[in-house]
Amino acid sequence: MSQGFGHELPSRHNQQEHRQVSRYLIVIASSGGPVAKLFLDSREQVGEFDASTEEVAVMTRNASSSTGASGPEWNKALAGHSAEERAAATVYLLDV
C-alpha cells in the first residue's frame, strides 16, 4: 500500500531566466581543426564545438556570411587566435 500518502510534496519549480538568442556563429581554424563558436549580440561566447558537425550545416544554411573577424569588436572574443586565423574566419549572422 505504498501510494505516497503522508509524503511531503515537492516544492514549486522556480523558473530561471533563459539566456539570450545566439546572434553570430564563427567558423575559425584551430590547432585541432576548424571550430564553430556561438556568440551573443554583445560578442560574449556562449558555445564552442567541432565545425564539421551537422548542426553547423543546419544553422548556416540560410544565414548571411562574411569573411574575416579582424575588426576591433572581435578583439576580446577571439583573443586566442592569430591574425591570420581571424582574417580567414567565416562570420555568420544568425536569424533571430
PDB file of C-alpha atoms in Angstrom, residues 28-29 67-71 74-75 78-90:
ATOM      1  CA  ILE A  28      37.595  29.584 -37.405  1.00  0.00           C
ATOM      2  CA  ALA A  29      40.733  27.471 -37.798  1.00  0.00           C
ATOM      3  CA  THR A  67      34.895  36.545 -44.334  1.00  0.00           C
ATOM      4  CA  GLY A  68      37.132  37.894 -41.627  1.00  0.00           C
ATOM      5  CA  ALA A  69      36.728  38.686 -37.939  1.00  0.00           C
ATOM      6  CA  SER A  70      39.554  41.191 -37.730  1.00  0.00           C
ATOM      7  CA  GLY A  71      37.507  44.141 -36.512  1.00  0.00           C
ATOM      8  CA  TRP A  74      36.086  40.749 -32.076  1.00  0.00           C
ATOM      9  CA  ASN A  75      39.393  41.516 -30.278  1.00  0.00           C
ATOM     10  CA  LEU A  78      38.886  35.920 -30.381  1.00  0.00           C
ATOM     11  CA  ALA A  79      41.976  36.885 -28.387  1.00  0.00           C
ATOM     12  CA  GLY A  80      43.392  33.341 -28.514  1.00  0.00           C
ATOM     13  CA  HIS A  81      43.527  33.247 -32.326  1.00  0.00           C
ATOM     14  CA  SER A  82      46.199  34.628 -34.630  1.00  0.00           C
ATOM     15  CA  ALA A  83      45.595  37.494 -37.048  1.00  0.00           C
ATOM     16  CA  GLU A  84      45.727  35.025 -39.961  1.00  0.00           C
ATOM     17  CA  GLU A  85      43.094  32.760 -38.372  1.00  0.00           C
ATOM     18  CA  ARG A  86      40.843  35.734 -37.684  1.00  0.00           C
ATOM     19  CA  ALA A  87      41.240  37.080 -41.230  1.00  0.00           C
ATOM     20  CA  ALA A  88      40.265  33.689 -42.703  1.00  0.00           C
ATOM     21  CA  ALA A  89      37.328  33.095 -40.327  1.00  0.00           C
ATOM     22  CA  THR A  90      33.778  32.967 -41.647  1.00  0.00           C
TER      23      THR A  90
END
